[in-house]
Amino acid sequence: MIKNIALAIAITTFFLSCEKKKDVAHDEVTFAKFGDSISAENALSTSEMMSKYTSLKEGDTLDIAFTSTINEVCKKKGCWMTLALPEDNEAFVKFKDYGFFVPMNAQKKEVVVQGKAFISIESVDELKHYAKDAGKSQAAIDSIIAPKTTYSFVANGVLIAK
């Protein structure tokens, strides 16, 4: 009788451990690829990336990959996007050589980008152009009156969670 109970416990434990492995497989994120083939492995978190950005000076570049959430995508072509960084900061991402675009409805999706990070100062004209592309109101566009220091990124590859 004790052998039967031990056997029943062993079989139950075996099946429960198999069941957990199936759940983990469902939790894995699958990505759509844009641009060059890249990997999500070793990508920095947003807080790690913010630390890198704060150490950069204008003219510096850093080859790097990081993961974030997409805040906004160009509504005309998908030719740029903004990614969330800590403390309401954002990274402004363009794509290498204007060589690829991302889906215009990718807001709020998890993303991995690989490429060059740098600090840039955006002119008033550029900021107004980007605001227009984003579908901002004329009042919002007209409120842009000063250049802005931007956490910039030129991606050679992008992975967006499906």
mmCIF file of C-alpha atoms in Angstrom:
data_model
loop_
_atom_site.group_PDB
_atom_site.id
_atom_site.type_symbol
_atom_site.label_atom_id
_atom_site.label_comp_id
_atom_site.label_asym_id
_atom_site.label_seq_id
_atom_site.Cartn_x
_atom_site.Cartn_y
_atom_site.Cartn_z
ATOM 1 C CA MET A 1 0.000 0.000 0.000
ATOM 2 C CA ILE A 2 2.800 2.448 0.901
ATOM 3 C CA LYS A 3 4.550 1.568 -2.378
ATOM 4 C CA ASN A 4 1.358 2.436 -4.299
ATOM 5 C CA ILE A 5 1.055 5.811 -2.546
ATOM 6 C CA ALA A 6 4.746 6.593 -3.210
ATOM 7 C CA LEU A 7 4.297 5.577 -6.845
ATOM 8 C CA ALA A 8 1.175 7.774 -7.171
ATOM 9 C CA ILE A 9 3.061 10.758 -5.665
ATOM 10 C CA ALA A 10 6.012 10.215 -8.012
ATOM 11 C CA ILE A 11 3.752 10.014 -11.086
ATOM 12 C CA THR A 12 1.790 13.123 -10.011
ATOM 13 C CA THR A 13 5.018 15.054 -9.435
ATOM 14 C CA PHE A 14 6.307 13.998 -12.861
ATOM 15 C CA PHE A 15 3.159 15.182 -14.655
ATOM 16 C CA LEU A 16 3.049 18.456 -12.716
ATOM 17 C CA SER A 17 6.667 19.218 -13.622
ATOM 18 C CA CYS A 18 5.910 18.533 -17.300
ATOM 19 C CA GLU A 19 2.913 20.842 -17.106
ATOM 20 C CA LYS A 20 5.087 23.685 -15.782
ATOM 21 C CA LYS A 21 7.467 23.335 -18.712
ATOM 22 C CA LYS A 22 4.553 23.777 -21.121
ATOM 23 C CA ASP A 23 3.511 26.992 -19.332
ATOM 24 C CA VAL A 24 7.031 28.423 -19.645
ATOM 25 C CA ALA A 25 6.989 27.759 -23.376
ATOM 26 C CA HIS A 26 3.775 29.782 -23.674
ATOM 27 C CA ASP A 27 5.366 32.686 -21.802
ATOM 28 C CA GLU A 28 8.233 33.036 -24.306
ATOM 29 C CA VAL A 29 7.971 36.164 -26.431
ATOM 30 C CA THR A 30 8.112 35.803 -30.200
ATOM 31 C CA PHE A 31 9.284 38.768 -32.236
ATOM 32 C CA ALA A 32 8.781 40.160 -35.716
ATOM 33 C CA LYS A 33 12.119 41.221 -37.253
ATOM 34 C CA PHE A 34 12.782 44.491 -39.080
ATOM 35 C CA GLY A 35 16.135 45.478 -40.593
ATOM 36 C CA ASP A 36 19.220 43.405 -39.771
ATOM 37 C CA SER A 37 18.926 40.146 -37.834
ATOM 38 C CA ILE A 38 19.521 40.825 -34.160
ATOM 39 C CA SER A 39 19.037 38.967 -30.897
ATOM 40 C CA ALA A 40 17.222 39.964 -27.713
ATOM 41 C CA GLU A 41 19.962 38.213 -25.752
ATOM 42 C CA ASN A 42 22.172 40.582 -23.709
ATOM 43 C CA ALA A 43 19.979 43.625 -24.476
ATOM 44 C CA LEU A 44 20.087 46.212 -21.698
ATOM 45 C CA SER A 45 17.035 47.208 -19.662
ATOM 46 C CA THR A 46 15.633 50.730 -19.905
ATOM 47 C CA SER A 47 17.259 51.750 -16.620
ATOM 48 C CA GLU A 48 20.647 50.429 -17.776
ATOM 49 C CA MET A 49 20.193 52.275 -21.080
ATOM 50 C CA MET A 50 19.263 55.513 -19.314
ATOM 51 C CA SER A 51 22.488 55.242 -17.328
ATOM 52 C CA LYS A 52 24.424 54.909 -20.601
ATOM 53 C CA TYR A 53 22.623 57.920 -22.119
ATOM 54 C CA THR A 54 23.396 60.143 -19.122
ATOM 55 C CA SER A 55 27.102 59.368 -19.499
ATOM 56 C CA LEU A 56 27.175 60.419 -23.183
ATOM 57 C CA LYS A 57 28.232 63.837 -24.429
ATOM 58 C CA GLU A 58 27.169 65.388 -27.731
ATOM 59 C CA GLY A 59 29.276 63.751 -30.460
ATOM 60 C CA ASP A 60 29.704 60.451 -28.573
ATOM 61 C CA THR A 61 28.184 57.247 -29.962
ATOM 62 C CA LEU A 62 27.678 53.876 -28.369
ATOM 63 C CA ASP A 63 27.014 50.558 -30.171
ATOM 64 C CA ILE A 64 24.387 48.869 -28.019
ATOM 65 C CA ALA A 65 21.104 46.965 -27.793
ATOM 66 C CA PHE A 66 18.286 47.578 -25.345
ATOM 67 C CA THR A 67 14.725 46.556 -24.709
ATOM 68 C CA SER A 68 11.826 48.910 -24.047
ATOM 69 C CA THR A 69 8.189 49.637 -24.846
ATOM 70 C CA ILE A 70 7.138 51.622 -27.906
ATOM 71 C CA ASN A 71 5.438 54.888 -26.968
ATOM 72 C CA GLU A 72 4.777 56.259 -30.443
ATOM 73 C CA VAL A 73 5.387 55.446 -34.120
ATOM 74 C CA CYS A 74 5.402 57.762 -37.155
ATOM 75 C CA LYS A 75 1.799 57.768 -38.415
ATOM 76 C CA LYS A 76 2.794 58.411 -42.043
ATOM 77 C CA LYS A 77 5.265 55.588 -42.779
ATOM 78 C CA GLY A 78 6.563 54.021 -39.568
ATOM 79 C CA CYS A 79 9.913 55.700 -40.224
ATOM 80 C CA TRP A 80 10.642 56.559 -36.566
ATOM 81 C CA MET A 81 9.481 55.614 -33.077
ATOM 82 C CA THR A 82 9.888 56.730 -29.489
ATOM 83 C CA LEU A 83 10.760 54.264 -26.757
ATOM 84 C CA ALA A 84 10.049 54.569 -23.044
ATOM 85 C CA LEU A 85 12.945 55.308 -20.700
ATOM 86 C CA PRO A 86 12.760 55.825 -16.903
ATOM 87 C CA GLU A 87 11.322 59.009 -15.373
ATOM 88 C CA ASP A 88 9.175 59.886 -18.420
ATOM 89 C CA ASN A 89 12.207 60.148 -20.710
ATOM 90 C CA GLU A 90 12.146 58.757 -24.244
ATOM 91 C CA ALA A 91 14.611 57.569 -26.858
ATOM 92 C CA PHE A 92 13.942 58.812 -30.389
ATOM 93 C CA VAL A 93 14.707 55.986 -32.836
ATOM 94 C CA LYS A 94 15.319 56.286 -36.578
ATOM 95 C CA PHE A 95 16.306 53.425 -38.860
ATOM 96 C CA LYS A 96 19.711 53.023 -40.506
ATOM 97 C CA ASP A 97 19.873 54.516 -43.995
ATOM 98 C CA TYR A 98 16.056 54.857 -43.967
ATOM 99 C CA GLY A 99 16.310 51.192 -44.967
ATOM 100 C CA PHE A 100 13.235 49.798 -43.209
ATOM 101 C CA PHE A 101 10.122 50.879 -41.344
ATOM 102 C CA VAL A 102 8.081 49.464 -38.477
ATOM 103 C CA PRO A 103 4.301 48.929 -38.287
ATOM 104 C CA MET A 104 2.441 52.154 -37.585
ATOM 105 C CA ASN A 105 0.244 50.405 -34.992
ATOM 106 C CA ALA A 106 3.076 49.062 -32.810
ATOM 107 C CA GLN A 107 2.491 51.363 -29.810
ATOM 108 C CA LYS A 108 2.717 49.715 -26.386
ATOM 109 C CA LYS A 109 4.540 46.652 -27.770
ATOM 110 C CA GLU A 110 7.766 45.312 -26.322
ATOM 111 C CA VAL A 111 10.732 46.067 -28.566
ATOM 112 C CA VAL A 112 14.443 45.335 -28.810
ATOM 113 C CA VAL A 113 16.622 47.713 -30.806
ATOM 114 C CA GLN A 114 20.265 47.364 -31.768
ATOM 115 C CA GLY A 115 22.381 50.142 -33.199
ATOM 116 C CA LYS A 116 24.015 53.421 -32.204
ATOM 117 C CA ALA A 117 22.939 55.520 -29.236
ATOM 118 C CA PHE A 118 23.845 59.192 -29.034
ATOM 119 C CA ILE A 119 22.678 62.551 -27.729
ATOM 120 C CA SER A 120 21.375 65.060 -30.266
ATOM 121 C CA ILE A 121 19.969 68.538 -30.173
ATOM 122 C CA GLU A 122 16.809 68.747 -32.297
ATOM 123 C CA SER A 123 16.011 72.090 -33.923
ATOM 124 C CA VAL A 124 12.592 73.715 -33.626
ATOM 125 C CA ASP A 125 11.906 72.920 -37.311
ATOM 126 C CA GLU A 126 12.759 69.226 -36.818
ATOM 127 C CA LEU A 127 10.615 69.012 -33.685
ATOM 128 C CA LYS A 128 7.665 70.586 -35.514
ATOM 129 C CA HIS A 129 8.132 68.163 -38.422
ATOM 130 C CA TYR A 130 8.097 65.157 -36.064
ATOM 131 C CA ALA A 131 5.040 66.506 -34.236
ATOM 132 C CA LYS A 132 3.222 66.883 -37.576
ATOM 133 C CA ASP A 133 4.193 63.309 -38.576
ATOM 134 C CA ALA A 134 2.834 62.097 -35.228
ATOM 135 C CA GLY A 135 -0.540 63.681 -35.977
ATOM 136 C CA LYS A 136 -0.274 66.307 -33.222
ATOM 137 C CA SER A 137 -2.678 69.253 -33.217
ATOM 138 C CA GLN A 138 -1.639 72.574 -34.751
ATOM 139 C CA ALA A 139 -1.698 74.094 -31.252
ATOM 140 C CA ALA A 140 0.778 71.433 -30.053
ATOM 141 C CA ILE A 141 2.990 72.052 -33.072
ATOM 142 C CA ASP A 142 2.885 75.844 -32.544
ATOM 143 C CA SER A 143 3.848 75.405 -28.879
ATOM 144 C CA ILE A 144 7.286 74.116 -29.910
ATOM 145 C CA ILE A 145 9.533 77.157 -29.508
ATOM 146 C CA ALA A 146 12.918 75.865 -28.305
ATOM 147 C CA PRO A 147 15.431 73.207 -29.359
ATOM 148 C CA LYS A 148 15.464 70.010 -27.326
ATOM 149 C CA THR A 149 18.243 67.677 -26.215
ATOM 150 C CA THR A 150 17.172 64.225 -27.340
ATOM 151 C CA TYR A 151 18.260 60.702 -26.454
ATOM 152 C CA SER A 152 18.698 59.461 -30.019
ATOM 153 C CA PHE A 153 19.184 56.044 -31.550
ATOM 154 C CA VAL A 154 19.825 54.793 -35.080
ATOM 155 C CA ALA A 155 18.703 51.169 -35.229
ATOM 156 C CA ASN A 156 20.145 48.686 -37.691
ATOM 157 C CA GLY A 157 17.747 46.019 -36.427
ATOM 158 C CA VAL A 158 14.475 45.924 -34.507
ATOM 159 C CA LEU A 159 12.507 43.126 -32.869
ATOM 160 C CA ILE A 160 8.861 43.820 -31.993
ATOM 161 C CA ALA A 161 6.853 41.423 -29.844
ATOM 162 C CA LYS A 162 4.060 39.738 -31.772
#
